[in-house]
Coordinates of C-alpha atoms and ligand atoms in Angstrom, one line a residue:
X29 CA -11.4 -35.5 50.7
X30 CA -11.9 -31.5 51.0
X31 CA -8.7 -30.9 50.0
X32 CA -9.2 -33.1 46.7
X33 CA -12.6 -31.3 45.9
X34 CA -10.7 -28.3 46.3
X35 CA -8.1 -28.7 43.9
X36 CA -10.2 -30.3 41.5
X37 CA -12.2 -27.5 41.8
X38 CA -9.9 -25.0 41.3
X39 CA -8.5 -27.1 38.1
X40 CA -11.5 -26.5 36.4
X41 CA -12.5 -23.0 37.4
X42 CA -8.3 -22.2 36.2
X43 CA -9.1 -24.2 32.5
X44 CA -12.8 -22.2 32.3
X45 CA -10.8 -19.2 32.6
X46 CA -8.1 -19.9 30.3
X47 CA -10.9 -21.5 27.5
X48 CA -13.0 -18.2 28.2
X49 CA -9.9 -15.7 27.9
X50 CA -9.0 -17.8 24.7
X51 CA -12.7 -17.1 23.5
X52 CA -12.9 -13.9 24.4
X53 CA -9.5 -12.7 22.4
X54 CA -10.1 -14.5 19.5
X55 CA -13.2 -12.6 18.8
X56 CA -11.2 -9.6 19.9
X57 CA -8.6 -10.4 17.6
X58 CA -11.5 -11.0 14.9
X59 CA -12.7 -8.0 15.4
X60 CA -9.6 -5.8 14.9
X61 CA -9.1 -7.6 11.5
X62 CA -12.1 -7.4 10.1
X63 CA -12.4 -3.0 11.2
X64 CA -8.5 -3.5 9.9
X65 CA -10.0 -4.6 6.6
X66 CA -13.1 -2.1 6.8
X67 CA -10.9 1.0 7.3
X68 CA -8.3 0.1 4.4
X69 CA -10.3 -2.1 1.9
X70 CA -10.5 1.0 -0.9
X71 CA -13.5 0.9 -3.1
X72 CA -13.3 1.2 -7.2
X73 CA -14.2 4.9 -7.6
X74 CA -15.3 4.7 -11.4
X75 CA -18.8 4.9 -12.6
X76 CA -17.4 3.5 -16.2
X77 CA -20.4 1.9 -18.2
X78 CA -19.7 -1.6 -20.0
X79 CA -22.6 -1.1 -22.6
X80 CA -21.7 -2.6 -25.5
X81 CA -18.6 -4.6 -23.8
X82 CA -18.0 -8.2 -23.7
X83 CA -16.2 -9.6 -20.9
X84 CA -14.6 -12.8 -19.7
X85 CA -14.5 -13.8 -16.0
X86 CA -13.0 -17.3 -15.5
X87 CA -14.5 -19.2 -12.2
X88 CA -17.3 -16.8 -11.8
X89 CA -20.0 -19.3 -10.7
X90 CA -18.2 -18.4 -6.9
X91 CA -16.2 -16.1 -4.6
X92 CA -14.1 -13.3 -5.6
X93 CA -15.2 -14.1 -9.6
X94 CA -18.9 -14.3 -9.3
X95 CA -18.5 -10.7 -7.7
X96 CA -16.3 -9.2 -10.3
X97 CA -19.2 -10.7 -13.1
X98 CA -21.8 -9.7 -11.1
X99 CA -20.5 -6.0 -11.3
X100 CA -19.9 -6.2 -15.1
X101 CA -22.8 -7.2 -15.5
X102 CA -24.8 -4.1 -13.3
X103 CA -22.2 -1.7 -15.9
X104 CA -24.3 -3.5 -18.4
X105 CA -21.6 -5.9 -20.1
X106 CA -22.0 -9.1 -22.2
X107 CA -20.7 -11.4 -19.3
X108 CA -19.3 -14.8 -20.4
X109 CA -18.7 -16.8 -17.3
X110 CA -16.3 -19.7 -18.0
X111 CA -16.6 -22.2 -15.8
X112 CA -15.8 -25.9 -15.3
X113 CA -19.1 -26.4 -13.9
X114 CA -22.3 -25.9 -15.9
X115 CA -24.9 -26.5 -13.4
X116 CA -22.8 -24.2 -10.5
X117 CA -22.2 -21.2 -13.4
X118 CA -26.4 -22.0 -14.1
X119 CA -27.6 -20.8 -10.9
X120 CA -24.8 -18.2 -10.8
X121 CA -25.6 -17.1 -14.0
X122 CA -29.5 -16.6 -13.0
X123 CA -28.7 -14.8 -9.1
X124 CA -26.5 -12.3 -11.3
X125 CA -29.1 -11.8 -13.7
X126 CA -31.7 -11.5 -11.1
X127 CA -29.6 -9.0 -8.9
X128 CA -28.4 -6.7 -12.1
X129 CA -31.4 -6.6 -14.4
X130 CA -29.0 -7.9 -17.1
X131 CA -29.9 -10.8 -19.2
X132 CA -27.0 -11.0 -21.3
X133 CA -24.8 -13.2 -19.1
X134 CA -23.8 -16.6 -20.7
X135 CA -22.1 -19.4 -19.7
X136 CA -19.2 -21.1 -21.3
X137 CA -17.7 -24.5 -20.2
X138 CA -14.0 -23.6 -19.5
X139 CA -11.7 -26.6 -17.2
X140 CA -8.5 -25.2 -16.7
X141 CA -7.5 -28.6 -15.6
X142 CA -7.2 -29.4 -19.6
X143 CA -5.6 -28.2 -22.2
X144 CA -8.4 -29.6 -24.7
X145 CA -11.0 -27.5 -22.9
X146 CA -9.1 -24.3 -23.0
X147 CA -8.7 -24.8 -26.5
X148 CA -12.2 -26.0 -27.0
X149 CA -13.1 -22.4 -24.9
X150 CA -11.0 -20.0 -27.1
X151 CA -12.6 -21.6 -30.4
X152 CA -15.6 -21.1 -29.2
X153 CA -15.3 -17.7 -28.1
X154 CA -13.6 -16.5 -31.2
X155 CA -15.8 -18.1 -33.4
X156 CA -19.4 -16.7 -31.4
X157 CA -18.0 -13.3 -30.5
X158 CA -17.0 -10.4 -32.3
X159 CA -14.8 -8.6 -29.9
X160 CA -13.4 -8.8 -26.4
X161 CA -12.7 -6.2 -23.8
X162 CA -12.0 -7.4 -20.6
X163 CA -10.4 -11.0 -19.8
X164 CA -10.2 -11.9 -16.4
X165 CA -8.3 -14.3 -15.2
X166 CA -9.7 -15.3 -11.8
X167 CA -10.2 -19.0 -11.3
X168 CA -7.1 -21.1 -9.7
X169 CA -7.2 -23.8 -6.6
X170 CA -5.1 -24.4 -3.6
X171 CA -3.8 -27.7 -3.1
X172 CA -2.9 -28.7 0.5
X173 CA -2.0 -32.6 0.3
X174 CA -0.1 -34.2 -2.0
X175 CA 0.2 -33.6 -6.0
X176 CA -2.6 -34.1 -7.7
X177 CA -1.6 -34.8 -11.7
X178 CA -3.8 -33.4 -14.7
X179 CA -5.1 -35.6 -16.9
X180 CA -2.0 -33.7 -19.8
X181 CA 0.3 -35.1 -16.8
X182 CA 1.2 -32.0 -15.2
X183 CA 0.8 -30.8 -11.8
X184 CA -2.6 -29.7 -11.7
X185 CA -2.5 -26.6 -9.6
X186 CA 0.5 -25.8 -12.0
X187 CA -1.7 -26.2 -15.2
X188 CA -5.1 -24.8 -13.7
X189 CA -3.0 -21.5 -12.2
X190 CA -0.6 -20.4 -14.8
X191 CA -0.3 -22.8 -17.9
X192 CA -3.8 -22.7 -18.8
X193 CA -3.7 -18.7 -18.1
X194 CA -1.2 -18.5 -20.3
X195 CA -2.9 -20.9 -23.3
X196 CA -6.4 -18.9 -22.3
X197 CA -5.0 -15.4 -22.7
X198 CA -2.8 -16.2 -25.8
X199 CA -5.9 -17.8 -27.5
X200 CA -7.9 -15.0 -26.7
X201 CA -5.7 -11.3 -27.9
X202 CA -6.3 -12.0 -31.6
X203 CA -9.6 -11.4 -30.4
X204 CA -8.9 -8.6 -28.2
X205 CA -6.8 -6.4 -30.6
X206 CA -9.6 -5.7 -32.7
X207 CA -10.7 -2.9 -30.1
X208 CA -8.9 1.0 -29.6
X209 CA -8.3 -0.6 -25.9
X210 CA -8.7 -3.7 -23.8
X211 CA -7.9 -5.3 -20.5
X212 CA -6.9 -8.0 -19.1
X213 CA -6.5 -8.6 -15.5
X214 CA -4.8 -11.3 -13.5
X215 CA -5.9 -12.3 -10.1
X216 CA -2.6 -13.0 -8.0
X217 CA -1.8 -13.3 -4.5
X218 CA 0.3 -11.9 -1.5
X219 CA 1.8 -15.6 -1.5
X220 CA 3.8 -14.9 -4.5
X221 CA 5.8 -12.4 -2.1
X222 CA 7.3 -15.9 -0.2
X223 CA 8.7 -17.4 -3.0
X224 CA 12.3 -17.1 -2.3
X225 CA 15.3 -17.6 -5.3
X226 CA 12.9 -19.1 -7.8
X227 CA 14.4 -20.5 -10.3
X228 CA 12.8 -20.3 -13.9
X229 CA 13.7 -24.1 -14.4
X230 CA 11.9 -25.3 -11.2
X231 CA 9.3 -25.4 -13.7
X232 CA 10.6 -28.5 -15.2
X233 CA 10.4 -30.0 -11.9
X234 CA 8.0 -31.9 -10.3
X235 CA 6.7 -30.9 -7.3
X236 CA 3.6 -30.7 -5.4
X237 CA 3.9 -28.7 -1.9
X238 CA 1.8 -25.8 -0.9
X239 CA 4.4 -23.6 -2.3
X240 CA 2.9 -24.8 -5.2
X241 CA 0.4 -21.9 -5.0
X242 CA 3.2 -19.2 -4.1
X243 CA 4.9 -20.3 -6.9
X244 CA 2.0 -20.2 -9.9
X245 CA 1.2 -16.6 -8.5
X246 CA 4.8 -15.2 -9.0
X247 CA 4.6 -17.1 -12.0
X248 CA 0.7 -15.1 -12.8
X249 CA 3.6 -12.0 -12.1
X250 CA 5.9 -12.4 -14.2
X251 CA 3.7 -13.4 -16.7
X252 CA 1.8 -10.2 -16.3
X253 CA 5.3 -8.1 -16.7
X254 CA 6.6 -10.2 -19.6
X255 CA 3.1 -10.2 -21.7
X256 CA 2.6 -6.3 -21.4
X257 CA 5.8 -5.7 -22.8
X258 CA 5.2 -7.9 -25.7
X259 CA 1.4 -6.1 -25.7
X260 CA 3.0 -2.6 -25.8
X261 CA 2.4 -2.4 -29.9
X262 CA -1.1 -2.9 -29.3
X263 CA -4.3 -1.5 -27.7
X264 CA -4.2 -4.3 -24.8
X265 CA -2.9 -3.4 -21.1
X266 CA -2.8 -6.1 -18.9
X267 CA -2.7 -6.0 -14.7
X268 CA -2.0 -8.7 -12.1
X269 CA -3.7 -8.2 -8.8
X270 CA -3.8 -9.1 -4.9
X271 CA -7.1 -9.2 -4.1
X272 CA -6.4 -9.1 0.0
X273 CA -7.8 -12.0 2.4
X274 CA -11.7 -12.6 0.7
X275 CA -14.1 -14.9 2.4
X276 CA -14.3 -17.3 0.2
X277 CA -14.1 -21.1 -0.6
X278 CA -10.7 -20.9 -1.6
X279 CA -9.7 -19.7 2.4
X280 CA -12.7 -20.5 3.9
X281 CA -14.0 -24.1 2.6
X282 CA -13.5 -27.3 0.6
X283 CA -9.7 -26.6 0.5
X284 CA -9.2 -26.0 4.4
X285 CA -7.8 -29.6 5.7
X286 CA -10.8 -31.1 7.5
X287 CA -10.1 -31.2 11.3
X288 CA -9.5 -27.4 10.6
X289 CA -12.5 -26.8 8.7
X290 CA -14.8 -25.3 11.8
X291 CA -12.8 -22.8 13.0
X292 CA -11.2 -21.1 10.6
X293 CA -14.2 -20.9 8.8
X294 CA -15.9 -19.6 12.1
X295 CA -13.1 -17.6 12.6
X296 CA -12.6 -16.2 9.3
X297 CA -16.2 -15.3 8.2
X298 CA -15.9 -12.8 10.7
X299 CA -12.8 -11.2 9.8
X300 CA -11.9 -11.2 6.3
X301 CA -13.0 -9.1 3.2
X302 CA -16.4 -9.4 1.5
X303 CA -16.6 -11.2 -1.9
X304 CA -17.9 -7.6 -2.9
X305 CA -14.4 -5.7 -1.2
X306 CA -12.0 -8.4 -2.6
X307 CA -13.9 -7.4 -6.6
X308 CA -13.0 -4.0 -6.0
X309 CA -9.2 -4.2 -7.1
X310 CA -9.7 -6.3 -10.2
X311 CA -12.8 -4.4 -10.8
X312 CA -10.8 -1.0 -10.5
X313 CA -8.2 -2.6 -13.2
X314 CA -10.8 -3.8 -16.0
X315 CA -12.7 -0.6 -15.9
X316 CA -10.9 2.5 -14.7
X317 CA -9.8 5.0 -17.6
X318 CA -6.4 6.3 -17.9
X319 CA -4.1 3.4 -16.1
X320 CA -2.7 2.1 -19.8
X321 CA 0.4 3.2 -18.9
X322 CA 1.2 1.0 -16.3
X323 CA 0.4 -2.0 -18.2
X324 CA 2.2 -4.5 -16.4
X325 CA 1.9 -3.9 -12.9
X326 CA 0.8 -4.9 -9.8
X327 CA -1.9 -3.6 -8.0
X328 CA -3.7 -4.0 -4.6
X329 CA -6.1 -1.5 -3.0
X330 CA -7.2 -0.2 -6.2
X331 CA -3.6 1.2 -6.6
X332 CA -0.5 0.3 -8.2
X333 CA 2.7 -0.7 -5.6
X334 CA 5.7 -0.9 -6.0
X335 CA 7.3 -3.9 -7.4
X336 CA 8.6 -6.4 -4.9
X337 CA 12.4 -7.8 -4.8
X338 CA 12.0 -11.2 -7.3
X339 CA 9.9 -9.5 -9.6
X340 CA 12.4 -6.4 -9.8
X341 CA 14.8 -9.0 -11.7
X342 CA 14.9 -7.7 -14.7
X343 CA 16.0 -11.0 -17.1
X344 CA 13.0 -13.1 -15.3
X345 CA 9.7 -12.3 -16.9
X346 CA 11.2 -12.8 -20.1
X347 CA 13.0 -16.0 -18.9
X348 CA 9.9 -17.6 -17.1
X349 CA 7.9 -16.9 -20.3
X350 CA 11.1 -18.9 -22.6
X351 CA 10.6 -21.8 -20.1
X352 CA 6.6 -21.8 -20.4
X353 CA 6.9 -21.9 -24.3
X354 CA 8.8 -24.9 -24.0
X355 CA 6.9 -26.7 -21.9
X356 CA 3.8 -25.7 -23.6
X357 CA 5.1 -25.7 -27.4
X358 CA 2.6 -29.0 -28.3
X359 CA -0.3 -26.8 -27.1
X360 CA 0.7 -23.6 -28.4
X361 CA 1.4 -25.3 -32.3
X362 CA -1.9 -24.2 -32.6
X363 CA -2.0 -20.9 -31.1
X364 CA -2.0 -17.8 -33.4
X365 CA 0.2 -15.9 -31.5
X366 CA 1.5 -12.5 -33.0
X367 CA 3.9 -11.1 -30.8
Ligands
NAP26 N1 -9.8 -15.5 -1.3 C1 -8.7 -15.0 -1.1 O1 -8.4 -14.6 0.1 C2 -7.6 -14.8 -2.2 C3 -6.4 -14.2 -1.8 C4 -5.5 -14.0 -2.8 C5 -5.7 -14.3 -4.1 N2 -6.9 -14.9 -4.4 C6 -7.1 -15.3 -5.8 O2 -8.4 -14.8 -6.3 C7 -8.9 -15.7 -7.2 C8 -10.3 -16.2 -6.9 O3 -10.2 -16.9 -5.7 P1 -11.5 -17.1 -4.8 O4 -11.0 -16.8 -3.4 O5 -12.7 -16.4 -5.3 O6 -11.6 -18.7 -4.9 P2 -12.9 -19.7 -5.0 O7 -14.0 -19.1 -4.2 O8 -12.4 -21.0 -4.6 O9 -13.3 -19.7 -6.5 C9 -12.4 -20.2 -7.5 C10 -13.1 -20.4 -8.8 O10 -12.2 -21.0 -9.7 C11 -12.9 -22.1 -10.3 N3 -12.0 -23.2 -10.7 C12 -11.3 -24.0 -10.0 N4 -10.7 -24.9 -10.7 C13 -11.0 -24.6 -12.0 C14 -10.8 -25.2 -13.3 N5 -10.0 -26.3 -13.4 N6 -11.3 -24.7 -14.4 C15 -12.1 -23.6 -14.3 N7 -12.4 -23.0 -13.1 C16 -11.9 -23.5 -12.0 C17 -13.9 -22.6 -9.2 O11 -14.9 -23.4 -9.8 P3 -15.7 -24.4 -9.0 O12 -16.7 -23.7 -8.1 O13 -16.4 -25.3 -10.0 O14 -14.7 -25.2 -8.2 C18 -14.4 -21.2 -8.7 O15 -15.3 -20.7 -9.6 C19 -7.9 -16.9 -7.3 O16 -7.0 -16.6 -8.4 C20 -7.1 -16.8 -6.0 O17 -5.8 -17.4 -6.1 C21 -7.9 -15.2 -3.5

């Protein structure tokens, strides 16, 4: 009987240990990421004011977008947050005016998810504004499970990510040629480093994995490299971007699959990026003076790196952008474009 207690005993003092040594280097582990992120997370050095400026942040009601408006909107820019949701972009729109002192932030229903919408958004836009200085590309979705279809029958992480970035910003450089100089910026992600012999064509194809994501972000890339070079006539300069690992909903919330959901959120609040350090890069490309010439680039850390193998090839950002005209040539009948 002894003898049991004792090894029973000794069972779960041996699992205490192992939980507690578990604990006790995660937060370790948590804590040398998140000093990681403090030491090398560079902030946007430029006191440029936005006076005068309109700007467009897409999914700026949250995250990584809500602090790239809220910013704008202290440098004393006409904010436009598009967003799919009016009553989300409503209180976001009244926290930013509250914390910059600048009442001229409006809303504008934008839903990615539809082609209708975007085009709806870009009428609107052109018709109420007079110019445009800084688009910025921000909103996009993960999808874990499954394929979720948009109601114009594509994937829907495929339209939301790239097709509808590509129909937005089209739409919208009429607008912004008017001015000597304008950005646009293009949030991307690390991911679109994983995608391995992508295929232009693959476009055609449906899919519906998590390399969904990787994809529409090399795609966001590309994009980036082929558009500048058909920008290079005008006063436009356009930047894609990899914001780091932010705190956010996208990492952090309604996407994470649910058994899941508790820990990493627990784990991550603790060790990723601010919603304030993740701005800084995107920030750094909409405002700093004197970057025009590399329109086209990549940049992370408010700096520009170098490009990475599948982006190097030289016939793809052209090619990816042949493919999206394709698929997209209903929607873009009715898109001025000039170039
Ligand atoms: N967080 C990171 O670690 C990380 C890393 C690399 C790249 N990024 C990129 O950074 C950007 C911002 O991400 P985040 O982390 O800030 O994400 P987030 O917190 O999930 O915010 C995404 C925003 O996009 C909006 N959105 C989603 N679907 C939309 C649609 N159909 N039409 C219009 N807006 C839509 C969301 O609106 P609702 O609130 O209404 O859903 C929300 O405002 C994304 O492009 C993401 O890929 C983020």
């Amino acid at each position: 009987m002894v003898v049991v207690l004792v090894i029973l005993a000794t069972i779960i003092l041996s699992i205490t240990i192992v939980v507690a040594l578990a604990i006790l280097a995660a937060i370790i582990l948590s804590v040398a990421i998140k000093i990681y992120f403090k030491v090398t997370t560079r902030w946007c050095p430029s006191a440029t004011c936005l006076v005068g400026k309109v700007a467009i942040v897409t999914g700026a009601n949250t995250g990584i977008g809500y602090g790239i408006a809220l910013d704008f909107a202290k440098r004393g820019a006409k904010v436009i947050l598009a967003c799919r949701n009016l009553n989300r972009a409503e209180e976001a729109r009244l926290k930013i005016i509250n914390e910059s002192g600048n009442a001229n932030v409006v809303v504008t229903l934008l839903d990615l998810s539809s082609f209708e919408s975007v085009d709806n958004f870009v009428n609107t836009v052109t018709e109420c504004e007079e110019r445009l200085d800084i688009l910025v590309n921000n909103a996009a979705i993960i999808e874990f499970d499954g394929c979720r279809l948009s109601k114009d029958g594509y994937v829907l992480i495929r339209q939301v990510n790239y097709f509808s970035v590509f129909l937005l910003t089209l739409g919208l450089t009429g607008l912004m040629e008017r001015n000597e100089s304008s950005r646009i910026v293009n949030l991307s992600s690390m991911m679109a480093k994983f995608v391995c012999n992508f295929k232009v064509n693959e476009l055609y194809q449906f899919s519906g994995t998590l390399n969904d994501y990787s994809l529409t972000k090399l795609c966001i890339n590309l994009f980036t490299i082929e558009l500048a070079n058909r920008l290079k006539q005008t006063g436009i300069s356009v930047y894609s971007v990899n914001p780091g690992s932010v705190d956010t909903d996208i990492l952090t919330g309604r996407y994470t699959p649910g058994p899941l959901i508790i820990m990493v959120k627990f784990l991550m609040r603790f060790c990723l990026k601010t919603v304030e350090e993740g701005a800084q890069t995107p920030i750094y490309c909409a405002v700093t003076k004197g970057i025009e010439m590399y329109s086209g680039e990549h940049f992370e850390e408010c700096r520009k790196v170098d490009r990475y193998r599948t982006v190097k090839v030289p016939e793809l950002p052209k090619k990816l952008w042949d493919v999206t005209e394709d698929i997209l040539r209903l929607q873009l009948e009715n898109v001025k474009i000039k170039f």
